[in-house]
Amino acid sequence: MLVFKYLSKTILLILCCIIVVNVSSAEFNSNNNNIDFKNVFKINNNSSIGSNNNIGSGSSITSSISDDSGYDHFTKEQIEKLDSIVYISSGMGCAGALFIIITFILFKDVRSFATKLIFFLSLSDLMSAISYLPFGRRNTVMCNLQGMGLVFFLSSSYFWTMCISISLFVVFFTSRYELNHWLKYFHMVCWGIPFITALVSLLFHAYGRTASWCFLYDPTSVFRLLYYVPLIAVFFINLLVFVAIRWKISQHSNSLVSKVNIIVSFYLIAFTLSQLPTIINSFQNFSKPNDPQFSLYAFQLLLQPLQGFLNCIVYGINEGFTKHYIYFFEKHICRCRKSRELKEIESDRINLLVDYDTSDEEDIMDHDIDKLIIDDYDGVGV
């Protein structure tokens, strides 16, 4: 698919940037500090660059991994506990994201503008869950790769969530339902801004050891702001959009209002549950950089990699992904008669994002509030 072609090119570009920065930094240090070129890929257990003074004097994160404050204050047993947590949460996050990705690829009739947004969100969730795995410790190249992967894919996930919120807002508050032409702009924002942020952080050697993984190691640096400010902005945008949608729905005396309110609440709860511990931990690190709290790191590793799983529950189930597997199983495995009747029976499930052929906005809100559309009708594929 075209999306995988561009995604693979993006990942390859990230790897090339990491190699170039590592090589150039190693050569610079070799000329100025007599550091051997092999240090680019050397595991170094004794050096520390967890201070801003080292950056200003020309030391590079590519020659060693910083034993920053977030790591120094945790024992080996605590680090192992964090590893155990992230293995479980990342595994569940990958499973949830893969469910949506595989469903989108296998079943052509599930592909719409709405599910495209969910598909790209799931791609970001999958890669961010993989990036959270503790493979970057002590090795400078892998540490840079992990840090850049987390910044890029987590930021991308935030922006795709924002795009879904914006699309819902447009559907509920305007008469515009043909939004497929917005997709190219969504791609520019959701991939472009995270890539610039991740690349700039790499060029300024901002990645280093934080607790059990590699990330932006200085909690008070401007690079942390470049990462967390968009996250906080997206959080409040989603909150305002979903509050506005619930208010809009409450203006109509439809029997489905309460059910739709529950679904809208689930969207907000899923995002809040996965991101709020990260926001709280970032504030704590910023206010007390030398006093990291193990419990906050544990909650962050438990919930943030779980985002793909939570999105699978909220978006995957509500948008009808599971019914395709049920139909396939009944048709090809059980060969049940019921499978031939599924397409003729109207589902009781309420869909907030799936396409339906409808044009009267007032009629939608009053009689078919469960059949909102945010797709156009040009049949454009991914």
CSV table of C-alpha atoms in Angstrom, one decimal:
chain,number,residue,atom,x,y,z
A,1,MET,CA,0.0,0.0,0.0
A,2,LEU,CA,1.0,3.6,-0.6
A,3,VAL,CA,1.0,4.4,3.0
A,4,PHE,CA,3.6,1.8,3.9
A,5,LYS,CA,5.8,3.0,1.1
A,6,TYR,CA,5.9,6.5,2.6
A,7,LEU,CA,6.1,5.2,6.2
A,8,SER,CA,9.1,3.1,5.3
A,9,LYS,CA,10.8,6.0,3.6
A,10,THR,CA,10.2,8.1,6.7
A,11,ILE,CA,11.7,5.5,9.0
A,12,LEU,CA,14.7,5.1,6.6
A,13,LEU,CA,15.2,8.9,6.6
A,14,ILE,CA,15.2,8.8,10.4
A,15,LEU,CA,17.8,6.1,10.5
A,16,CYS,CA,20.0,8.0,8.0
A,17,CYS,CA,19.7,11.2,10.1
A,18,ILE,CA,20.8,9.3,13.2
A,19,ILE,CA,23.8,7.8,11.4
A,20,VAL,CA,24.9,11.1,9.9
A,21,VAL,CA,24.6,12.9,13.3
A,22,ASN,CA,26.4,10.1,15.1
A,23,VAL,CA,29.3,10.0,12.5
A,24,SER,CA,29.7,13.8,12.4
A,25,SER,CA,29.6,14.1,16.1
A,26,ALA,CA,32.2,11.3,16.5
A,27,GLU,CA,34.5,13.0,14.0
A,28,PHE,CA,34.2,16.3,15.8
A,29,ASN,CA,35.0,14.8,19.1
A,30,SER,CA,37.9,12.9,17.6
A,31,ASN,CA,39.5,16.1,16.4
A,32,ASN,CA,38.9,18.0,19.6
A,33,ASN,CA,38.9,15.5,22.5
A,34,ASN,CA,40.9,12.6,21.0
A,35,ILE,CA,37.8,10.4,21.1
A,36,ASP,CA,38.1,7.3,18.9
A,37,PHE,CA,35.7,6.9,16.0
A,38,LYS,CA,34.6,3.5,17.5
A,39,ASN,CA,32.9,5.4,20.3
A,40,VAL,CA,30.0,6.0,18.0
A,41,PHE,CA,28.9,2.4,18.5
A,42,LYS,CA,30.7,1.7,21.8
A,43,ILE,CA,28.9,0.8,25.0
A,44,ASN,CA,30.1,3.2,27.7
A,45,ASN,CA,29.2,2.7,31.3
A,46,ASN,CA,31.2,5.3,33.0
A,47,SER,CA,30.7,8.7,31.2
A,48,SER,CA,27.8,11.0,31.9
A,49,ILE,CA,26.5,13.9,29.9
A,50,GLY,CA,23.4,14.6,31.9
A,51,SER,CA,24.1,18.3,32.3
A,52,ASN,CA,23.8,21.3,30.1
A,53,ASN,CA,27.5,22.1,30.6
A,54,ASN,CA,28.6,19.1,28.6
A,55,ILE,CA,26.5,20.1,25.6
A,56,GLY,CA,27.9,23.6,25.6
A,57,SER,CA,31.5,22.3,25.7
A,58,GLY,CA,31.1,20.1,22.7
A,59,SER,CA,30.5,16.7,24.2
A,60,SER,CA,28.0,14.6,22.3
A,61,ILE,CA,25.4,12.2,23.4
A,62,THR,CA,26.5,10.0,20.5
A,63,SER,CA,29.7,8.9,22.4
A,64,SER,CA,28.0,7.9,25.6
A,65,ILE,CA,24.6,7.5,27.2
A,66,SER,CA,23.8,9.9,30.0
A,67,ASP,CA,23.1,8.5,33.4
A,68,ASP,CA,20.7,11.3,34.1
A,69,SER,CA,18.9,12.1,37.3
A,70,GLY,CA,15.9,10.0,36.3
A,71,TYR,CA,18.1,6.9,36.2
A,72,ASP,CA,20.4,7.7,39.1
A,73,HIS,CA,17.5,7.8,41.6
A,74,PHE,CA,16.2,4.4,40.6
A,75,THR,CA,17.6,1.1,41.8
A,76,LYS,CA,18.3,-1.8,39.5
A,77,GLU,CA,15.2,-3.6,40.9
A,78,GLN,CA,13.0,-0.6,40.1
A,79,ILE,CA,14.4,-0.5,36.5
A,80,GLU,CA,13.6,-4.1,36.1
A,81,LYS,CA,10.0,-3.5,37.4
A,82,LEU,CA,9.7,-0.7,34.8
A,83,ASP,CA,10.9,-3.1,32.1
A,84,SER,CA,8.3,-5.7,33.2
A,85,ILE,CA,5.5,-3.1,33.0
A,86,VAL,CA,6.4,-1.8,29.6
A,87,TYR,CA,6.7,-5.3,28.1
A,88,ILE,CA,3.1,-6.0,29.1
A,89,SER,CA,1.6,-2.6,28.2
A,90,SER,CA,3.6,-2.4,24.9
A,91,GLY,CA,2.5,-5.9,24.0
A,92,MET,CA,-1.2,-5.1,24.5
A,93,GLY,CA,-0.8,-1.8,22.7
A,94,CYS,CA,0.8,-3.5,19.7
A,95,ALA,CA,-2.0,-6.2,19.7
A,96,GLY,CA,-4.7,-3.5,19.7
A,97,ALA,CA,-3.1,-1.4,17.0
A,98,LEU,CA,-2.4,-4.5,14.8
A,99,PHE,CA,-6.1,-5.5,15.1
A,100,ILE,CA,-7.2,-2.2,13.4
A,101,ILE,CA,-4.3,-2.2,10.9
A,102,ILE,CA,-4.9,-5.8,9.7
A,103,THR,CA,-8.7,-5.3,9.6
A,104,PHE,CA,-8.3,-2.1,7.5
A,105,ILE,CA,-6.0,-4.0,5.1
A,106,LEU,CA,-8.1,-7.2,4.8
A,107,PHE,CA,-11.5,-5.7,4.4
A,108,LYS,CA,-11.9,-3.1,1.6
A,109,ASP,CA,-15.4,-2.2,2.5
A,110,VAL,CA,-14.3,-0.9,5.9
A,111,ARG,CA,-12.1,1.8,4.3
A,112,SER,CA,-13.5,5.2,4.5
A,113,PHE,CA,-12.2,8.7,5.5
A,114,ALA,CA,-13.0,8.0,9.1
A,115,THR,CA,-11.3,4.6,9.2
A,116,LYS,CA,-8.3,6.0,7.4
A,117,LEU,CA,-7.8,8.4,10.3
A,118,ILE,CA,-8.1,5.5,12.7
A,119,PHE,CA,-5.7,3.5,10.6
A,120,PHE,CA,-3.0,6.1,10.6
A,121,LEU,CA,-3.6,6.7,14.3
A,122,SER,CA,-3.1,2.9,14.9
A,123,LEU,CA,0.2,3.0,12.8
A,124,SER,CA,1.5,5.6,15.2
A,125,ASP,CA,0.3,3.7,18.2
A,126,LEU,CA,2.0,0.5,17.0
A,127,MET,CA,5.4,2.2,16.3
A,128,SER,CA,5.3,4.1,19.6
A,129,ALA,CA,4.5,1.0,21.6
A,130,ILE,CA,7.5,-0.8,19.9
A,131,SER,CA,9.7,2.3,20.5
A,132,TYR,CA,8.9,2.1,24.3
A,133,LEU,CA,10.6,-1.3,24.6
A,134,PRO,CA,13.9,-1.0,26.5
A,135,PHE,CA,16.3,-1.7,23.6
A,136,GLY,CA,18.2,1.6,23.8
A,137,ARG,CA,20.1,1.4,27.0
A,138,ARG,CA,23.9,2.1,27.0
A,139,ASN,CA,24.2,1.9,23.2
A,140,THR,CA,24.3,5.5,21.9
A,141,VAL,CA,23.0,4.7,18.4
A,142,MET,CA,20.1,2.7,19.7
A,143,CYS,CA,19.4,5.3,22.3
A,144,ASN,CA,19.1,8.0,19.7
A,145,LEU,CA,16.9,5.7,17.6
A,146,GLN,CA,14.6,5.0,20.6
A,147,GLY,CA,14.4,8.6,21.6
A,148,MET,CA,13.7,9.9,18.1
A,149,GLY,CA,11.1,7.1,17.5
A,150,LEU,CA,9.2,8.0,20.7
A,151,VAL,CA,9.2,11.7,20.0
A,152,PHE,CA,8.1,11.1,16.3
A,153,PHE,CA,5.4,8.5,16.7
A,154,LEU,CA,3.9,9.7,20.0
A,155,SER,CA,3.6,13.2,18.6
A,156,SER,CA,2.1,11.8,15.5
A,157,SER,CA,-0.4,9.9,17.5
A,158,TYR,CA,-1.5,13.1,19.3
A,159,PHE,CA,-2.0,14.9,16.1
A,160,TRP,CA,-4.0,12.1,14.5
A,161,THR,CA,-6.3,12.2,17.6
A,162,MET,CA,-6.7,15.9,17.1
A,163,CYS,CA,-7.6,15.4,13.4
A,164,ILE,CA,-10.3,13.0,14.4
A,165,SER,CA,-11.7,15.5,16.9
A,166,ILE,CA,-11.6,18.3,14.3
A,167,SER,CA,-13.4,16.0,11.8
A,168,LEU,CA,-16.1,15.2,14.4
A,169,PHE,CA,-16.5,18.9,15.2
A,170,VAL,CA,-17.0,19.8,11.5
A,171,VAL,CA,-19.6,17.1,11.1
A,172,PHE,CA,-21.6,18.2,14.1
A,173,PHE,CA,-21.4,22.0,13.7
A,174,THR,CA,-21.3,22.5,9.9
A,175,SER,CA,-23.1,21.1,6.9
A,176,ARG,CA,-19.8,19.8,5.4
A,177,TYR,CA,-19.5,16.1,5.1
A,178,GLU,CA,-17.0,15.8,2.3
A,179,LEU,CA,-13.7,15.9,4.2
A,180,ASN,CA,-11.5,13.4,2.2
A,181,HIS,CA,-9.6,16.3,0.6
A,182,TRP,CA,-8.4,17.3,4.1
A,183,LEU,CA,-6.4,14.1,4.4
A,184,LYS,CA,-3.3,15.5,2.6
A,185,TYR,CA,-3.2,18.4,5.0
A,186,PHE,CA,-3.6,16.0,8.0
A,187,HIS,CA,-0.6,14.0,6.7
A,188,MET,CA,1.5,17.2,6.5
A,189,VAL,CA,0.7,18.1,10.1
A,190,CYS,CA,0.7,14.6,11.7
A,191,TRP,CA,4.0,13.5,10.1
A,192,GLY,CA,5.7,16.8,9.3
A,193,ILE,CA,5.7,18.5,12.7
A,194,PRO,CA,6.7,15.4,14.6
A,195,PHE,CA,9.6,14.8,12.2
A,196,ILE,CA,10.9,18.3,12.5
A,197,THR,CA,10.7,18.1,16.3
A,198,ALA,CA,12.4,14.7,16.4
A,199,LEU,CA,15.1,15.8,14.0
A,200,VAL,CA,15.9,19.1,15.7
A,201,SER,CA,16.2,17.2,19.1
A,202,LEU,CA,18.6,14.8,17.5
A,203,LEU,CA,20.8,17.5,15.9
A,204,PHE,CA,21.1,19.2,19.3
A,205,HIS,CA,21.9,15.9,21.1
A,206,ALA,CA,18.8,16.1,23.3
A,207,TYR,CA,18.3,12.4,23.6
A,208,GLY,CA,19.5,10.4,26.6
A,209,ARG,CA,18.6,8.0,29.4
A,210,THR,CA,15.4,8.7,31.4
A,211,ALA,CA,14.5,5.9,33.8
A,212,SER,CA,14.4,2.7,31.8
A,213,TRP,CA,14.3,4.1,28.3
A,214,CYS,CA,15.8,6.8,26.2
A,215,PHE,CA,14.0,10.1,25.6
A,216,LEU,CA,14.6,13.8,25.9
A,217,TYR,CA,16.8,13.5,29.0
A,218,ASP,CA,16.7,17.1,30.3
A,219,PRO,CA,13.2,17.6,31.9
A,220,THR,CA,13.7,21.4,31.9
A,221,SER,CA,15.0,21.8,28.3
A,222,VAL,CA,13.2,23.6,25.5
A,223,PHE,CA,13.0,20.3,23.6
A,224,ARG,CA,10.7,18.9,26.3
A,225,LEU,CA,8.5,21.9,25.7
A,226,LEU,CA,8.5,21.3,22.0
A,227,TYR,CA,7.2,17.8,22.8
A,228,TYR,CA,4.8,18.4,25.7
A,229,VAL,CA,3.2,21.7,24.6
A,230,PRO,CA,1.5,20.1,21.5
A,231,LEU,CA,0.4,17.2,23.7
A,232,ILE,CA,-1.3,19.5,26.3
A,233,ALA,CA,-2.8,21.6,23.4
A,234,VAL,CA,-4.3,18.4,21.8
A,235,PHE,CA,-5.6,17.3,25.2
A,236,PHE,CA,-7.6,20.5,25.7
A,237,ILE,CA,-8.7,20.6,22.0
A,238,ASN,CA,-10.1,17.1,22.4
A,239,LEU,CA,-11.8,18.1,25.7
A,240,LEU,CA,-13.4,21.2,24.2
A,241,VAL,CA,-14.5,19.3,21.1
A,242,PHE,CA,-16.1,16.5,23.0
A,243,VAL,CA,-17.8,18.9,25.4
A,244,ALA,CA,-19.2,20.8,22.5
A,245,ILE,CA,-20.4,17.6,20.8
A,246,ARG,CA,-22.2,16.5,23.9
A,247,TRP,CA,-23.9,19.9,24.2
A,248,LYS,CA,-24.9,19.7,20.5
A,249,ILE,CA,-26.4,16.2,21.0
A,250,SER,CA,-28.3,17.3,24.1
A,251,GLN,CA,-30.2,19.8,22.0
A,252,HIS,CA,-32.1,17.0,20.3
A,253,SER,CA,-34.7,14.9,21.9
A,254,ASN,CA,-33.5,11.6,20.4
A,255,SER,CA,-33.7,8.3,22.2
A,256,LEU,CA,-30.1,7.6,21.2
A,257,VAL,CA,-28.7,10.7,22.9
A,258,SER,CA,-27.6,9.0,26.0
A,259,LYS,CA,-25.9,6.2,24.1
A,260,VAL,CA,-24.1,8.6,21.9
A,261,ASN,CA,-23.0,10.6,24.9
A,262,ILE,CA,-21.5,7.5,26.4
A,263,ILE,CA,-19.5,6.8,23.2
A,264,VAL,CA,-18.3,10.4,23.0
A,265,SER,CA,-17.2,10.1,26.6
A,266,PHE,CA,-15.3,6.9,25.8
A,267,TYR,CA,-13.3,8.7,23.2
A,268,LEU,CA,-12.2,11.3,25.7
A,269,ILE,CA,-11.6,8.8,28.5
A,270,ALA,CA,-9.3,6.6,26.3
A,271,PHE,CA,-7.1,9.6,25.4
A,272,THR,CA,-7.1,11.0,28.9
A,273,LEU,CA,-6.3,7.6,30.5
A,274,SER,CA,-3.3,7.0,28.2
A,275,GLN,CA,-1.9,10.5,28.3
A,276,LEU,CA,-2.7,12.1,31.7
A,277,PRO,CA,0.0,10.2,33.7
A,278,THR,CA,2.6,11.4,31.1
A,279,ILE,CA,1.5,15.0,31.5
A,280,ILE,CA,1.5,14.7,35.3
A,281,ASN,CA,5.0,13.1,35.3
A,282,SER,CA,6.3,15.8,33.0
A,283,PHE,CA,5.1,18.6,35.3
A,284,GLN,CA,6.7,16.8,38.3
A,285,ASN,CA,10.0,16.4,36.4
A,286,PHE,CA,10.0,20.0,35.4
A,287,SER,CA,9.4,21.3,38.9
A,288,LYS,CA,11.7,18.8,40.7
A,289,PRO,CA,14.2,17.4,38.1
A,290,ASN,CA,16.3,15.8,40.8
A,291,ASP,CA,13.5,14.1,42.5
A,292,PRO,CA,11.8,11.7,40.0
A,293,GLN,CA,8.9,9.6,41.3
A,294,PHE,CA,9.0,5.9,40.6
A,295,SER,CA,5.2,5.6,40.8
A,296,LEU,CA,4.7,8.3,38.1
A,297,TYR,CA,7.1,6.6,35.8
A,298,ALA,CA,5.4,3.3,36.4
A,299,PHE,CA,2.0,4.7,35.6
A,300,GLN,CA,3.3,6.4,32.5
A,301,LEU,CA,4.8,3.1,31.2
A,302,LEU,CA,1.6,1.2,32.1
A,303,LEU,CA,-0.8,3.5,30.3
A,304,GLN,CA,0.9,5.4,27.5
A,305,PRO,CA,2.1,2.3,25.5
A,306,LEU,CA,-1.4,1.0,26.1
A,307,GLN,CA,-2.9,3.7,23.8
A,308,GLY,CA,-3.2,1.3,20.8
A,309,PHE,CA,-5.2,-1.1,22.9
A,310,LEU,CA,-7.5,1.5,24.2
A,311,ASN,CA,-8.0,3.0,20.8
A,312,CYS,CA,-8.8,-0.5,19.5
A,313,ILE,CA,-11.6,-0.8,22.1
A,314,VAL,CA,-13.1,2.6,21.5
A,315,TYR,CA,-12.6,3.1,17.7
A,316,GLY,CA,-12.4,-0.5,16.6
A,317,ILE,CA,-15.5,-1.8,18.2
A,318,ASN,CA,-17.7,1.3,17.8
A,319,GLU,CA,-16.7,1.6,14.1
A,320,GLY,CA,-17.7,-1.9,13.2
A,321,PHE,CA,-14.3,-3.6,12.7
A,322,THR,CA,-15.3,-6.7,14.7
A,323,LYS,CA,-18.4,-7.4,12.6
A,324,HIS,CA,-16.3,-8.2,9.6
A,325,TYR,CA,-14.6,-11.0,11.4
A,326,ILE,CA,-17.9,-12.3,12.7
A,327,TYR,CA,-19.3,-12.3,9.2
A,328,PHE,CA,-16.1,-14.0,7.8
A,329,PHE,CA,-16.2,-16.6,10.5
A,330,GLU,CA,-19.9,-17.4,10.0
A,331,LYS,CA,-19.6,-17.5,6.3
A,332,HIS,CA,-16.4,-19.4,5.8
A,333,ILE,CA,-16.0,-21.4,9.0
A,334,CYS,CA,-19.4,-22.1,10.3
A,335,ARG,CA,-21.2,-21.5,7.0
A,336,CYS,CA,-24.2,-20.4,9.1
A,337,ARG,CA,-27.3,-19.2,7.5
A,338,LYS,CA,-27.1,-16.2,9.8
A,339,SER,CA,-24.0,-15.0,7.9
A,340,ARG,CA,-26.1,-14.4,4.8
A,341,GLU,CA,-28.6,-12.4,6.7
A,342,LEU,CA,-26.1,-10.1,8.5
A,343,LYS,CA,-26.0,-7.5,5.7
A,344,GLU,CA,-29.8,-7.4,5.6
A,345,ILE,CA,-30.2,-6.8,9.4
A,346,GLU,CA,-29.6,-3.3,10.7
A,347,SER,CA,-27.1,-3.3,13.5
A,348,ASP,CA,-28.1,-1.9,16.8
A,349,ARG,CA,-24.5,-0.7,17.2
A,350,ILE,CA,-24.1,3.1,17.2
A,351,ASN,CA,-21.4,4.5,14.9
A,352,LEU,CA,-20.0,7.9,15.4
A,353,LEU,CA,-17.6,8.0,12.5
A,354,VAL,CA,-18.7,5.4,9.8
A,355,ASP,CA,-20.1,6.5,6.4
A,356,TYR,CA,-23.7,6.4,5.5
A,357,ASP,CA,-25.4,7.8,2.5
A,358,THR,CA,-27.2,10.8,3.9
A,359,SER,CA,-27.5,14.4,2.9
A,360,ASP,CA,-30.0,16.1,5.2
A,361,GLU,CA,-28.2,17.4,8.2
A,362,GLU,CA,-31.3,18.2,10.2
A,363,ASP,CA,-32.7,14.8,9.5
A,364,ILE,CA,-29.4,13.3,10.7
A,365,MET,CA,-29.4,15.1,14.0
A,366,ASP,CA,-33.1,14.4,14.7
A,367,HIS,CA,-33.6,10.9,13.3
A,368,ASP,CA,-30.3,9.3,12.4
A,369,ILE,CA,-27.8,10.7,14.9
A,370,ASP,CA,-26.2,7.3,14.9
A,371,LYS,CA,-25.4,7.5,11.2
A,372,LEU,CA,-23.2,10.6,10.9
A,373,ILE,CA,-20.8,10.8,8.0
A,374,ILE,CA,-17.4,12.4,7.7
A,375,ASP,CA,-16.5,10.9,4.3
A,376,ASP,CA,-17.0,12.0,0.8
A,377,TYR,CA,-18.3,9.9,-2.0
A,378,ASP,CA,-15.4,9.9,-4.5
A,379,GLY,CA,-14.2,6.4,-3.5
A,380,VAL,CA,-10.6,7.4,-3.2
A,381,GLY,CA,-8.5,4.7,-1.7
A,382,VAL,CA,-5.7,5.0,0.8
